[in-house]
């Protein structure tokens, strides 16, 4: 049987984008704001933040940085290449503190910094609000590219998140990863889109930052086109199939008698029994 802590942890790990605070408040309401419960959920908060590529603004900074397993230093500390800093991150409050300088040590340091510059232009062109991180990966045999774009509109009852993760291996020229889309719509209902697309592309060995950026752009453009086609088909076929089709009689409806109509017979032109 699933324990209480495991059940509550599942609530945290499945929280829709931009709604972790709301989910946490609900958990506190259920458990009576028990400090031991919050402490027990620490690993679930960490897992959620790292998998969702949580973003946080460092004290005194204007741009957010990413929190993920790819830039973790262990012990709740993470680093950011762009700002040359490392910081402590509280997974429960989602706040950063204890910022220190950080020097990237990697044989791919030049590629990492070039990718940050090249991909920043790509992200600015294609995402209204995004945060980018590039880090050494695979024991410094590759480079991880992490991009997250959030768009929240709680007043209109929807929130969404796009996550891209790519690992480029210079020795082979392979670019592999995944694109994840998570959108939650909850006005007069509860609808959620969860999409996970594995992606791969072959580039030249020791490809340059612009070439890798073009590879990333091609992969994302192809997936966006697939999503557009899927939504088009959904609108033209699946949704129409859910509607009850009414016959076309070309007769005017007498609106003053609308409350007395029998849908299948009167509007359809049939005879009552």
XYZ file of C-alpha atoms in Angstrom:
273
model
C 0.000 0.000 0.000
C 1.252 3.467 -0.868
C 2.278 5.386 2.239
C 0.973 8.829 3.016
C 4.357 10.410 2.219
C 4.539 8.632 -1.140
C 1.025 9.779 -2.025
C 1.826 13.392 -1.137
C 5.125 13.171 -3.036
C 3.206 12.058 -6.131
C 1.105 15.236 -5.871
C 4.278 17.334 -5.878
C 5.915 15.467 -8.762
C 2.799 15.759 -10.947
C 2.162 19.457 -10.267
C 1.319 21.363 -13.485
C 3.675 24.135 -14.628
C 3.477 27.258 -12.509
C 1.236 25.596 -9.927
C 3.679 24.029 -7.466
C 2.942 26.705 -4.847
C -0.794 25.994 -5.145
C -0.233 22.241 -4.839
C 2.005 22.797 -1.804
C -0.640 24.968 -0.157
C -3.218 22.227 -0.732
C -0.893 19.653 0.829
C -0.462 21.882 3.879
C -4.235 22.198 4.137
C -4.567 18.402 4.083
C -1.777 17.697 6.571
C -2.329 20.671 8.852
C 0.981 22.321 7.895
C 3.003 19.684 9.745
C 6.746 20.568 9.636
C 7.720 16.895 9.485
C 5.638 16.460 6.330
C 7.385 19.362 4.618
C 10.751 17.879 5.565
C 9.752 14.444 4.258
C 8.723 15.991 0.929
C 12.169 17.563 0.431
C 13.340 14.869 -2.049
C 10.094 15.217 -4.040
C 10.575 18.984 -4.326
C 14.162 18.475 -5.480
C 13.132 15.890 -8.077
C 10.364 18.155 -9.365
C 12.540 21.260 -9.606
C 15.400 19.467 -11.339
C 13.186 17.611 -13.810
C 11.090 20.692 -14.589
C 14.184 22.888 -15.034
C 13.061 25.321 -12.361
C 14.297 28.876 -12.786
C 15.377 31.298 -10.095
C 16.820 34.813 -9.981
C 20.018 35.098 -8.017
C 20.168 37.942 -5.472
C 20.887 41.161 -7.347
C 20.527 39.542 -10.787
C 17.975 40.480 -13.435
C 17.877 37.244 -15.432
C 16.871 33.816 -14.061
C 19.130 30.762 -14.092
C 18.250 27.082 -14.355
C 18.163 24.435 -11.641
C 18.702 20.911 -12.996
C 20.662 17.724 -12.431
C 22.994 18.833 -15.252
C 24.370 21.803 -13.314
C 24.184 20.321 -9.827
C 27.267 20.478 -7.605
C 25.632 18.331 -4.913
C 24.498 19.358 -1.456
C 21.796 21.643 -2.816
C 24.248 23.807 -4.773
C 24.151 24.571 -8.502
C 26.225 26.604 -10.939
C 25.562 28.897 -13.866
C 28.094 29.367 -16.651
C 26.731 32.652 -17.997
C 27.059 34.502 -14.676
C 30.144 32.523 -13.535
C 28.465 31.826 -10.220
C 27.349 28.988 -7.984
C 24.516 29.191 -5.495
C 22.472 27.364 -2.923
C 18.877 26.563 -3.830
C 16.089 25.855 -1.353
C 13.794 23.397 -3.140
C 10.887 24.069 -0.795
C 10.836 27.864 -1.017
C 12.433 27.953 -4.501
C 14.832 30.701 -3.500
C 18.558 31.066 -4.132
C 21.176 32.248 -1.646
C 24.872 32.030 -0.752
C 26.073 33.041 -4.216
C 29.777 32.585 -4.940
C 31.966 32.929 -8.003
C 32.407 29.839 -10.152
C 35.054 29.029 -12.744
C 34.105 26.443 -15.370
C 36.752 23.784 -15.782
C 36.134 21.669 -18.887
C 37.925 20.758 -22.084
C 34.746 21.920 -23.839
C 34.610 25.281 -22.021
C 35.009 27.277 -25.248
C 32.211 25.315 -26.947
C 29.954 25.757 -23.905
C 30.387 29.531 -23.940
C 29.988 29.755 -27.726
C 26.792 27.723 -27.535
C 25.396 30.000 -24.858
C 25.824 32.966 -27.174
C 24.553 31.224 -30.308
C 21.574 29.505 -28.682
C 20.536 32.658 -26.809
C 19.755 34.249 -30.177
C 17.759 31.181 -31.229
C 15.780 31.145 -27.970
C 15.006 34.868 -28.149
C 13.652 34.460 -31.681
C 11.406 31.458 -31.026
C 10.282 31.660 -27.391
C 8.537 34.631 -25.739
C 10.109 33.840 -22.375
C 12.899 31.318 -21.953
C 15.969 30.449 -19.900
C 18.982 28.648 -21.299
C 21.801 26.665 -19.745
C 24.775 24.850 -21.306
C 26.951 22.542 -19.218
C 29.625 19.855 -19.601
C 28.055 16.373 -19.551
C 28.890 12.670 -19.645
C 32.047 13.087 -17.536
C 33.126 15.928 -19.834
C 32.735 13.810 -22.975
C 29.759 15.863 -24.132
C 27.795 19.062 -23.670
C 24.255 19.328 -22.271
C 21.915 21.993 -23.611
C 18.960 22.808 -21.348
C 16.183 25.184 -22.396
C 12.924 25.941 -20.624
C 10.178 28.325 -21.706
C 7.299 29.120 -19.344
C 4.104 30.986 -20.100
C 1.610 31.389 -17.272
C -1.861 32.918 -17.488
C -3.682 31.966 -14.271
C -6.259 34.719 -14.781
C -7.287 32.867 -17.933
C -6.985 29.467 -16.236
C -4.037 28.055 -18.172
C -0.282 27.558 -17.763
C 2.299 25.985 -20.050
C 5.914 24.869 -20.213
C 8.289 23.800 -22.995
C 11.437 21.883 -22.042
C 14.267 20.953 -24.375
C 17.238 18.806 -23.388
C 20.019 17.911 -25.825
C 23.357 16.226 -25.346
C 25.964 16.825 -28.033
C 28.916 14.442 -28.224
C 31.793 16.138 -30.093
C 33.631 12.893 -30.814
C 30.736 11.397 -32.794
C 28.760 14.480 -33.759
C 25.545 13.005 -32.318
C 22.840 15.262 -30.925
C 20.262 13.403 -28.839
C 17.647 14.436 -26.336
C 13.971 15.134 -25.848
C 11.362 17.861 -26.090
C 8.598 17.955 -23.480
C 5.455 20.071 -23.579
C 3.139 20.446 -20.588
C 0.009 22.608 -20.806
C -2.773 22.782 -18.196
C -6.203 24.330 -18.857
C -8.604 24.398 -15.935
C -11.544 26.727 -16.550
C -14.796 24.839 -15.892
C -12.854 21.598 -16.246
C -9.404 20.095 -16.073
C -7.527 19.375 -19.303
C -3.818 18.692 -19.537
C -1.506 18.079 -22.492
C 1.636 16.075 -21.746
C 3.903 15.419 -24.726
C 7.358 13.839 -24.743
C 9.258 13.661 -28.040
C 12.648 11.864 -28.232
C 14.855 13.562 -30.821
C 18.177 12.820 -32.500
C 20.296 14.325 -35.225
C 23.686 13.624 -36.768
C 26.117 16.522 -37.067
C 29.750 16.625 -38.053
C 32.330 15.590 -35.448
C 33.542 18.585 -33.434
C 30.713 20.690 -34.908
C 30.820 24.410 -34.224
C 28.314 26.253 -32.048
C 26.422 27.724 -35.045
C 26.120 24.253 -36.619
C 24.797 22.762 -33.373
C 22.335 25.653 -33.059
C 21.072 24.984 -36.594
C 20.629 21.319 -35.641
C 18.628 22.266 -32.559
C 16.516 24.737 -34.564
C 15.742 22.101 -37.216
C 14.654 19.549 -34.604
C 12.411 22.015 -32.794
C 10.890 23.398 -35.990
C 10.011 19.864 -37.132
C 8.353 19.066 -33.809
C 6.390 22.312 -33.750
C 5.075 21.483 -37.229
C 4.068 18.020 -35.991
C 2.185 19.579 -33.075
C 0.410 22.016 -35.385
C -0.713 19.179 -37.661
C -1.871 17.118 -34.688
C -3.941 19.988 -33.303
C -5.394 20.639 -36.765
C -6.458 17.015 -37.126
C -7.863 17.043 -33.605
C -10.019 20.053 -34.397
C -11.175 18.773 -37.792
C -11.876 15.169 -36.893
C -11.787 14.117 -33.230
C -13.694 17.084 -31.808
C -16.275 16.929 -34.582
C -16.773 13.256 -33.828
C -17.681 14.145 -30.259
C -20.490 16.483 -31.342
C -24.006 15.258 -31.855
C -24.944 16.026 -35.430
C -28.332 17.686 -35.967
C -30.236 17.420 -39.274
C -30.389 20.446 -41.565
C -34.062 21.316 -42.216
C -33.668 24.940 -43.357
C -36.655 25.819 -41.165
C -36.706 28.870 -38.952
C -36.685 28.240 -35.227
C -39.514 29.908 -33.348
C -37.438 31.191 -30.460
C -40.441 32.082 -28.320
C -41.309 28.363 -28.293
C -37.737 27.132 -27.732
C -38.458 25.839 -24.232
C -41.139 23.541 -25.643
C -39.142 22.003 -28.465
C -38.358 18.323 -28.384
C -34.844 18.288 -29.798
C -34.909 15.200 -31.982
C -38.412 15.630 -33.389
C -39.426 19.304 -33.501
C -36.085 20.818 -34.519
C -35.374 17.873 -36.768
C -38.762 18.239 -38.505
C -40.046 14.877 -37.272
C -43.467 14.054 -35.969
C -44.263 13.547 -32.310
C -45.855 10.314 -31.238
